[in-house]
mmCIF file with all atom_site columns, C-alpha atoms in Angstrom:
data_model
loop_
_atom_site.group_PDB
_atom_site.id
_atom_site.type_symbol
_atom_site.label_atom_id
_atom_site.label_alt_id
_atom_site.label_comp_id
_atom_site.label_asym_id
_atom_site.label_entity_id
_atom_site.label_seq_id
_atom_site.pdbx_PDB_ins_code
_atom_site.Cartn_x
_atom_site.Cartn_y
_atom_site.Cartn_z
_atom_site.occupancy
_atom_site.B_iso_or_equiv
_atom_site.pdbx_formal_charge
_atom_site.auth_seq_id
_atom_site.auth_comp_id
_atom_site.auth_asym_id
_atom_site.auth_atom_id
_atom_site.pdbx_PDB_model_num
ATOM 1   C CA . MET R 1 1   ? 6.086   -32.191 -2.250  1.00 0.00 ? 1   MET R CA 1
ATOM 2   C CA . SER R 1 2   ? 8.403   -34.939 -3.477  1.00 0.00 ? 2   SER R CA 1
ATOM 3   C CA . GLU R 1 3   ? 11.649  -34.206 -5.290  1.00 0.00 ? 3   GLU R CA 1
ATOM 4   C CA . ASP R 1 4   ? 10.131  -35.510 -8.549  1.00 0.00 ? 4   ASP R CA 1
ATOM 5   C CA . GLU R 1 5   ? 7.145   -33.183 -8.152  1.00 0.00 ? 5   GLU R CA 1
ATOM 6   C CA . ARG R 1 6   ? 9.445   -30.224 -7.433  1.00 0.00 ? 6   ARG R CA 1
ATOM 7   C CA . GLY R 1 7   ? 11.516  -31.056 -10.494 1.00 0.00 ? 7   GLY R CA 1
ATOM 8   C CA . ALA R 1 8   ? 8.439   -31.306 -12.711 1.00 0.00 ? 8   ALA R CA 1
ATOM 9   C CA . LYS R 1 9   ? 7.120   -28.003 -11.399 1.00 0.00 ? 9   LYS R CA 1
ATOM 10  C CA . ALA R 1 10  ? 10.497  -26.299 -11.925 1.00 0.00 ? 10  ALA R CA 1
ATOM 11  C CA . LEU R 1 11  ? 10.516  -27.467 -15.543 1.00 0.00 ? 11  LEU R CA 1
ATOM 12  C CA . ARG R 1 12  ? 7.010   -26.203 -16.355 1.00 0.00 ? 12  ARG R CA 1
ATOM 13  C CA . GLU R 1 13  ? 7.884   -23.048 -18.251 1.00 0.00 ? 13  GLU R CA 1
ATOM 14  C CA . GLY R 1 14  ? 5.375   -20.230 -17.903 1.00 0.00 ? 14  GLY R CA 1
ATOM 15  C CA . ARG R 1 15  ? 4.015   -21.530 -14.598 1.00 0.00 ? 15  ARG R CA 1
ATOM 16  C CA . THR R 1 16  ? 4.274   -18.035 -13.082 1.00 0.00 ? 16  THR R CA 1
ATOM 17  C CA . LEU R 1 17  ? 1.484   -16.827 -15.344 1.00 0.00 ? 17  LEU R CA 1
ATOM 18  C CA . THR R 1 18  ? -1.107  -18.570 -13.174 1.00 0.00 ? 18  THR R CA 1
ATOM 19  C CA . ASP R 1 19  ? 0.603   -19.097 -9.816  1.00 0.00 ? 19  ASP R CA 1
ATOM 20  C CA . MET R 1 20  ? -0.349  -17.509 -6.492  1.00 0.00 ? 20  MET R CA 1
ATOM 21  C CA . HIS R 1 21  ? 1.854   -14.449 -6.885  1.00 0.00 ? 21  HIS R CA 1
ATOM 22  C CA . MET R 1 22  ? 0.261   -13.671 -10.256 1.00 0.00 ? 22  MET R CA 1
ATOM 23  C CA . LEU R 1 23  ? -3.223  -13.992 -8.764  1.00 0.00 ? 23  LEU R CA 1
ATOM 24  C CA . VAL R 1 24  ? -2.252  -11.437 -6.110  1.00 0.00 ? 24  VAL R CA 1
ATOM 25  C CA . VAL R 1 25  ? -0.612  -9.140  -8.681  1.00 0.00 ? 25  VAL R CA 1
ATOM 26  C CA . ARG R 1 26  ? -3.605  -9.252  -11.027 1.00 0.00 ? 26  ARG R CA 1
ATOM 27  C CA . ALA R 1 27  ? -6.067  -8.604  -8.185  1.00 0.00 ? 27  ALA R CA 1
ATOM 28  C CA . TYR R 1 28  ? -3.927  -5.667  -7.009  1.00 0.00 ? 28  TYR R CA 1
ATOM 29  C CA . HIS R 1 29  ? -3.765  -4.151  -10.510 1.00 0.00 ? 29  HIS R CA 1
ATOM 30  C CA . ALA R 1 30  ? -7.497  -4.585  -11.090 1.00 0.00 ? 30  ALA R CA 1
ATOM 31  C CA . GLN R 1 31  ? -8.233  -2.830  -7.802  1.00 0.00 ? 31  GLN R CA 1
ATOM 32  C CA . THR R 1 32  ? -5.665  -0.083  -8.477  1.00 0.00 ? 32  THR R CA 1
ATOM 33  C CA . ASN R 1 33  ? -7.077  0.610   -11.939 1.00 0.00 ? 33  ASN R CA 1
ATOM 34  C CA . TYR R 1 34  ? -10.600 0.795   -10.520 1.00 0.00 ? 34  TYR R CA 1
ATOM 35  C CA . LEU R 1 35  ? -9.572  3.153   -7.710  1.00 0.00 ? 35  LEU R CA 1
ATOM 36  C CA . ARG R 1 36  ? -7.533  5.475   -9.936  1.00 0.00 ? 36  ARG R CA 1
ATOM 37  C CA . ALA R 1 37  ? -10.493 5.916   -12.254 1.00 0.00 ? 37  ALA R CA 1
ATOM 38  C CA . GLN R 1 38  ? -12.846 6.558   -9.332  1.00 0.00 ? 38  GLN R CA 1
ATOM 39  C CA . VAL R 1 39  ? -10.683 9.282   -7.745  1.00 0.00 ? 39  VAL R CA 1
ATOM 40  C CA . ALA R 1 40  ? -9.027  10.886  -10.783 1.00 0.00 ? 40  ALA R CA 1
ATOM 41  C CA . HIS R 1 41  ? -11.116 14.013  -10.264 1.00 0.00 ? 41  HIS R CA 1
ATOM 42  C CA . ALA R 1 42  ? -9.696  14.464  -6.739  1.00 0.00 ? 42  ALA R CA 1
ATOM 43  C CA . GLY R 1 43  ? -6.261  15.275  -8.183  1.00 0.00 ? 43  GLY R CA 1
ATOM 44  C CA . LEU R 1 44  ? -4.319  12.615  -6.291  1.00 0.00 ? 44  LEU R CA 1
ATOM 45  C CA . GLY R 1 45  ? -1.420  10.727  -7.828  1.00 0.00 ? 45  GLY R CA 1
ATOM 46  C CA . PRO R 1 46  ? -0.190  7.179   -7.229  1.00 0.00 ? 46  PRO R CA 1
ATOM 47  C CA . GLY R 1 47  ? 0.697   6.514   -3.599  1.00 0.00 ? 47  GLY R CA 1
ATOM 48  C CA . GLN R 1 48  ? -0.618  9.834   -2.359  1.00 0.00 ? 48  GLN R CA 1
ATOM 49  C CA . PRO R 1 49  ? -3.905  8.617   -0.843  1.00 0.00 ? 49  PRO R CA 1
ATOM 50  C CA . LYS R 1 50  ? -2.067  6.308   1.551   1.00 0.00 ? 50  LYS R CA 1
ATOM 51  C CA . VAL R 1 51  ? 0.011   9.261   2.790   1.00 0.00 ? 51  VAL R CA 1
ATOM 52  C CA . LEU R 1 52  ? -3.182  11.246  3.395   1.00 0.00 ? 52  LEU R CA 1
ATOM 53  C CA . SER R 1 53  ? -4.652  8.271   5.286   1.00 0.00 ? 53  SER R CA 1
ATOM 54  C CA . TYR R 1 54  ? -1.524  7.994   7.420   1.00 0.00 ? 54  TYR R CA 1
ATOM 55  C CA . LEU R 1 55  ? -1.608  11.712  8.257   1.00 0.00 ? 55  LEU R CA 1
ATOM 56  C CA . ALA R 1 56  ? -5.314  11.526  9.134   1.00 0.00 ? 56  ALA R CA 1
ATOM 57  C CA . VAL R 1 57  ? -4.636  8.747   11.644  1.00 0.00 ? 57  VAL R CA 1
ATOM 58  C CA . HIS R 1 58  ? -1.262  9.866   13.017  1.00 0.00 ? 58  HIS R CA 1
ATOM 59  C CA . GLY R 1 59  ? -1.405  13.648  12.647  1.00 0.00 ? 59  GLY R CA 1
ATOM 60  C CA . PRO R 1 60  ? 1.654   15.642  11.561  1.00 0.00 ? 60  PRO R CA 1
ATOM 61  C CA . SER R 1 61  ? 4.313   13.128  10.576  1.00 0.00 ? 61  SER R CA 1
ATOM 62  C CA . SER R 1 62  ? 7.805   12.984  9.160   1.00 0.00 ? 62  SER R CA 1
ATOM 63  C CA . GLN R 1 63  ? 8.870   11.509  5.850   1.00 0.00 ? 63  GLN R CA 1
ATOM 64  C CA . SER R 1 64  ? 10.811  8.798   7.682   1.00 0.00 ? 64  SER R CA 1
ATOM 65  C CA . ASP R 1 65  ? 7.793   7.765   9.784   1.00 0.00 ? 65  ASP R CA 1
ATOM 66  C CA . ILE R 1 66  ? 5.665   7.371   6.669   1.00 0.00 ? 66  ILE R CA 1
ATOM 67  C CA . ALA R 1 67  ? 8.426   5.622   4.719   1.00 0.00 ? 67  ALA R CA 1
ATOM 68  C CA . ARG R 1 68  ? 8.967   3.143   7.540   1.00 0.00 ? 68  ARG R CA 1
ATOM 69  C CA . PHE R 1 69  ? 5.248   2.391   7.881   1.00 0.00 ? 69  PHE R CA 1
ATOM 70  C CA . PHE R 1 70  ? 4.714   1.755   4.152   1.00 0.00 ? 70  PHE R CA 1
ATOM 71  C CA . GLU R 1 71  ? 8.118   0.128   3.644   1.00 0.00 ? 71  GLU R CA 1
ATOM 72  C CA . ILE R 1 72  ? 9.173   2.572   0.924   1.00 0.00 ? 72  ILE R CA 1
ATOM 73  C CA . ASP R 1 73  ? 12.173  4.850   0.672   1.00 0.00 ? 73  ASP R CA 1
ATOM 74  C CA . CYS R 1 74  ? 12.239  8.356   2.104   1.00 0.00 ? 74  CYS R CA 1
ATOM 75  C CA . ALA R 1 75  ? 12.938  9.843   -1.324  1.00 0.00 ? 75  ALA R CA 1
ATOM 76  C CA . ALA R 1 76  ? 9.594   8.521   -2.584  1.00 0.00 ? 76  ALA R CA 1
ATOM 77  C CA . VAL R 1 77  ? 7.812   10.099  0.383   1.00 0.00 ? 77  VAL R CA 1
ATOM 78  C CA . SER R 1 78  ? 9.716   13.344  -0.180  1.00 0.00 ? 78  SER R CA 1
ATOM 79  C CA . ARG R 1 79  ? 8.463   13.464  -3.772  1.00 0.00 ? 79  ARG R CA 1
ATOM 80  C CA . MET R 1 80  ? 4.912   12.752  -2.560  1.00 0.00 ? 80  MET R CA 1
ATOM 81  C CA . PHE R 1 81  ? 5.215   15.520  0.058   1.00 0.00 ? 81  PHE R CA 1
ATOM 82  C CA . ASP R 1 82  ? 6.295   17.952  -2.685  1.00 0.00 ? 82  ASP R CA 1
ATOM 83  C CA . SER R 1 83  ? 3.410   17.083  -5.007  1.00 0.00 ? 83  SER R CA 1
ATOM 84  C CA . LEU R 1 84  ? 0.868   16.988  -2.165  1.00 0.00 ? 84  LEU R CA 1
ATOM 85  C CA . LEU R 1 85  ? 2.089   20.429  -1.057  1.00 0.00 ? 85  LEU R CA 1
ATOM 86  C CA . LYS R 1 86  ? 1.856   21.762  -4.612  1.00 0.00 ? 86  LYS R CA 1
ATOM 87  C CA . GLY R 1 87  ? -1.693  20.384  -4.874  1.00 0.00 ? 87  GLY R CA 1
ATOM 88  C CA . GLY R 1 88  ? -2.706  22.035  -1.588  1.00 0.00 ? 88  GLY R CA 1
ATOM 89  C CA . PHE R 1 89  ? -3.393  18.707  0.178   1.00 0.00 ? 89  PHE R CA 1
ATOM 90  C CA . VAL R 1 90  ? -0.790  19.158  2.946   1.00 0.00 ? 90  VAL R CA 1
ATOM 91  C CA . ARG R 1 91  ? 1.207   21.807  4.780   1.00 0.00 ? 91  ARG R CA 1
ATOM 92  C CA . ILE R 1 92  ? 4.910   21.149  5.236   1.00 0.00 ? 92  ILE R CA 1
ATOM 93  C CA . PHE R 1 93  ? 6.967   22.390  8.154   1.00 0.00 ? 93  PHE R CA 1
ATOM 94  C CA . LYS R 1 94  ? 10.315  21.628  9.730   1.00 0.00 ? 94  LYS R CA 1
ATOM 95  C CA . GLY R 1 95  ? 10.363  18.955  12.379  1.00 0.00 ? 95  GLY R CA 1
ATOM 96  C CA . SER R 1 96  ? 12.556  18.805  15.478  1.00 0.00 ? 96  SER R CA 1
ATOM 97  C CA . ASP R 1 97  ? 15.567  18.411  13.197  1.00 0.00 ? 97  ASP R CA 1
ATOM 98  C CA . ALA R 1 98  ? 15.991  21.017  10.455  1.00 0.00 ? 98  ALA R CA 1
ATOM 99  C CA . ARG R 1 99  ? 16.601  18.208  7.927   1.00 0.00 ? 99  ARG R CA 1
ATOM 100 C CA . MET R 1 100 ? 13.332  16.468  8.817   1.00 0.00 ? 100 MET R CA 1
ATOM 101 C CA . ARG R 1 101 ? 10.194  17.740  7.140   1.00 0.00 ? 101 ARG R CA 1
ATOM 102 C CA . GLN R 1 102 ? 6.774   16.988  8.526   1.00 0.00 ? 102 GLN R CA 1
ATOM 103 C CA . ALA R 1 103 ? 3.412   17.211  6.837   1.00 0.00 ? 103 ALA R CA 1
ATOM 104 C CA . GLU R 1 104 ? -0.134  17.690  8.019   1.00 0.00 ? 104 GLU R CA 1
ATOM 105 C CA . LEU R 1 105 ? -3.430  17.589  6.168   1.00 0.00 ? 105 LEU R CA 1
ATOM 106 C CA . THR R 1 106 ? -5.133  20.727  4.917   1.00 0.00 ? 106 THR R CA 1
ATOM 107 C CA . GLN R 1 107 ? -8.891  20.995  4.468   1.00 0.00 ? 107 GLN R CA 1
ATOM 108 C CA . LYS R 1 108 ? -8.392  20.076  0.809   1.00 0.00 ? 108 LYS R CA 1
ATOM 109 C CA . GLY R 1 109 ? -6.429  17.020  1.942   1.00 0.00 ? 109 GLY R CA 1
ATOM 110 C CA . HIS R 1 110 ? -9.276  15.942  4.234   1.00 0.00 ? 110 HIS R CA 1
ATOM 111 C CA . GLU R 1 111 ? -11.761 16.387  1.370   1.00 0.00 ? 111 GLU R CA 1
ATOM 112 C CA . ALA R 1 112 ? -9.625  14.359  -1.055  1.00 0.00 ? 112 ALA R CA 1
ATOM 113 C CA . LEU R 1 113 ? -9.215  11.650  1.580   1.00 0.00 ? 113 LEU R CA 1
ATOM 114 C CA . ALA R 1 114 ? -13.024 11.456  1.959   1.00 0.00 ? 114 ALA R CA 1
ATOM 115 C CA . VAL R 1 115 ? -13.310 10.853  -1.806  1.00 0.00 ? 115 VAL R CA 1
ATOM 116 C CA . TRP R 1 116 ? -10.576 8.191   -1.608  1.00 0.00 ? 116 TRP R CA 1
ATOM 117 C CA . GLU R 1 117 ? -12.143 6.408   1.348   1.00 0.00 ? 117 GLU R CA 1
ATOM 118 C CA . ALA R 1 118 ? -15.585 6.334   -0.294  1.00 0.00 ? 118 ALA R CA 1
ATOM 119 C CA . ALA R 1 119 ? -14.001 4.798   -3.411  1.00 0.00 ? 119 ALA R CA 1
ATOM 120 C CA . CYS R 1 120 ? -12.149 2.253   -1.248  1.00 0.00 ? 120 CYS R CA 1
ATOM 121 C CA . ASP R 1 121 ? -15.403 1.298   0.464   1.00 0.00 ? 121 ASP R CA 1
ATOM 122 C CA . GLU R 1 122 ? -16.942 0.657   -2.957  1.00 0.00 ? 122 GLU R CA 1
ATOM 123 C CA . ALA R 1 123 ? -13.866 -1.293  -4.089  1.00 0.00 ? 123 ALA R CA 1
ATOM 124 C CA . ASP R 1 124 ? -14.041 -3.445  -0.957  1.00 0.00 ? 124 ASP R CA 1
ATOM 125 C CA . ASP R 1 125 ? -17.711 -4.169  -1.635  1.00 0.00 ? 125 ASP R CA 1
ATOM 126 C CA . ILE R 1 126 ? -16.862 -5.237  -5.194  1.00 0.00 ? 126 ILE R CA 1
ATOM 127 C CA . MET R 1 127 ? -13.768 -7.191  -4.189  1.00 0.00 ? 127 MET R CA 1
ATOM 128 C CA . LEU R 1 128 ? -15.435 -9.067  -1.354  1.00 0.00 ? 128 LEU R CA 1
ATOM 129 C CA . SER R 1 129 ? -18.832 -9.666  -2.936  1.00 0.00 ? 129 SER R CA 1
ATOM 130 C CA . GLY R 1 130 ? -19.664 -13.341 -2.894  1.00 0.00 ? 130 GLY R CA 1
ATOM 131 C CA . LEU R 1 131 ? -17.443 -14.059 0.122   1.00 0.00 ? 131 LEU R CA 1
ATOM 132 C CA . THR R 1 132 ? -18.874 -15.001 3.481   1.00 0.00 ? 132 THR R CA 1
ATOM 133 C CA . GLU R 1 133 ? -17.710 -13.184 6.595   1.00 0.00 ? 133 GLU R CA 1
ATOM 134 C CA . GLU R 1 134 ? -15.610 -16.213 7.491   1.00 0.00 ? 134 GLU R CA 1
ATOM 135 C CA . GLU R 1 135 ? -13.975 -16.191 4.039   1.00 0.00 ? 135 GLU R CA 1
ATOM 136 C CA . ARG R 1 136 ? -13.293 -12.452 4.374   1.00 0.00 ? 136 ARG R CA 1
ATOM 137 C CA . GLN R 1 137 ? -11.583 -13.014 7.716   1.00 0.00 ? 137 GLN R CA 1
ATOM 138 C CA . THR R 1 138 ? -9.570  -15.906 6.288   1.00 0.00 ? 138 THR R CA 1
ATOM 139 C CA . LEU R 1 139 ? -8.483  -13.763 3.339   1.00 0.00 ? 139 LEU R CA 1
ATOM 140 C CA . ALA R 1 140 ? -7.470  -10.891 5.632   1.00 0.00 ? 140 ALA R CA 1
ATOM 141 C CA . LYS R 1 141 ? -5.491  -13.242 7.845   1.00 0.00 ? 141 LYS R CA 1
ATOM 142 C CA . GLY R 1 142 ? -3.830  -14.855 4.837   1.00 0.00 ? 142 GLY R CA 1
ATOM 143 C CA . LEU R 1 143 ? -2.773  -11.512 3.375   1.00 0.00 ? 143 LEU R CA 1
ATOM 144 C CA . ALA R 1 144 ? -1.386  -10.416 6.755   1.00 0.00 ? 144 ALA R CA 1
ATOM 145 C CA . ASN R 1 145 ? 0.550   -13.688 6.984   1.00 0.00 ? 145 ASN R CA 1
ATOM 146 C CA . ILE R 1 146 ? 1.992   -13.140 3.496   1.00 0.00 ? 146 ILE R CA 1
ATOM 147 C CA . HIS R 1 147 ? 3.195   -9.685  4.498   1.00 0.00 ? 147 HIS R CA 1
ATOM 148 C CA . ASP R 1 148 ? 4.664   -10.972 7.748   1.00 0.00 ? 148 ASP R CA 1
ATOM 149 C CA . SER R 1 149 ? 6.516   -13.763 5.934   1.00 0.00 ? 149 SER R CA 1
ATOM 150 C CA . PHE R 1 150 ? 8.232   -11.273 3.641   1.00 0.00 ? 150 PHE R CA 1
ATOM 151 C CA . ALA R 1 151 ? 8.869   -8.802  6.472   1.00 0.00 ? 151 ALA R CA 1
ATOM 152 C CA . CYS R 1 152 ? 10.571  -11.537 8.513   1.00 0.00 ? 152 CYS R CA 1
ATOM 153 C CA . LEU R 1 153 ? 12.639  -12.555 5.500   1.00 0.00 ? 153 LEU R CA 1
ATOM 154 C CA . GLU R 1 154 ? 13.740  -8.968  4.923   1.00 0.00 ? 154 GLU R CA 1
ATOM 155 C CA . LYS R 1 155 ? 14.740  -8.557  8.574   1.00 0.00 ? 155 LYS R CA 1
ATOM 156 C CA . LYS R 1 156 ? 16.839  -11.725 8.375   1.00 0.00 ? 156 LYS R CA 1
ATOM 157 C CA . GLU R 1 157 ? 18.569  -10.469 5.229   1.00 0.00 ? 157 GLU R CA 1
ATOM 158 C CA . THR R 1 158 ? 19.111  -6.982  6.647   1.00 0.00 ? 158 THR R CA 1
ATOM 159 C CA . HIS R 1 159 ? 20.427  -8.133  10.010  1.00 0.00 ? 159 HIS R CA 1
ATOM 160 C CA . GLY R 1 160 ? 22.321  -11.155 8.727   1.00 0.00 ? 160 GLY R CA 1
ATOM 161 C CA . ALA R 1 161 ? 20.350  -13.539 10.938  1.00 0.00 ? 161 ALA R CA 1
#
């Protein structure tokens, strides 16, 4: 892009309403709204299904393991642990360090996760309808690349590289 083109783009007020980041944000919110409505009866709050998914794959896990995987702070996971415990979706126990809590799924947690995963399957069918297998693979690769670009940037900022 030439300097003149960059200057013209920088001066176009409101450009972020239709740029790539807004397309991603709007798609994310549309999917999130759909999924919340589909699983409201399961009793899960925002962010909780991903914790259940993580526990199903990894077994009993600490707050820090989950926080690191999802790139969120431990306090957010701690709050999710508390509400998931209160809802009967997980059991909490002390880890190897008395300060480290771990969680594991209960039967109710497995049942709620089944509801979530069925809704996600439906959401994927809706989201990807009209795309060829090649387009689906390209989209998946592109989204992974976007994540990796930001993850690399964050590592550079954190480590002063």
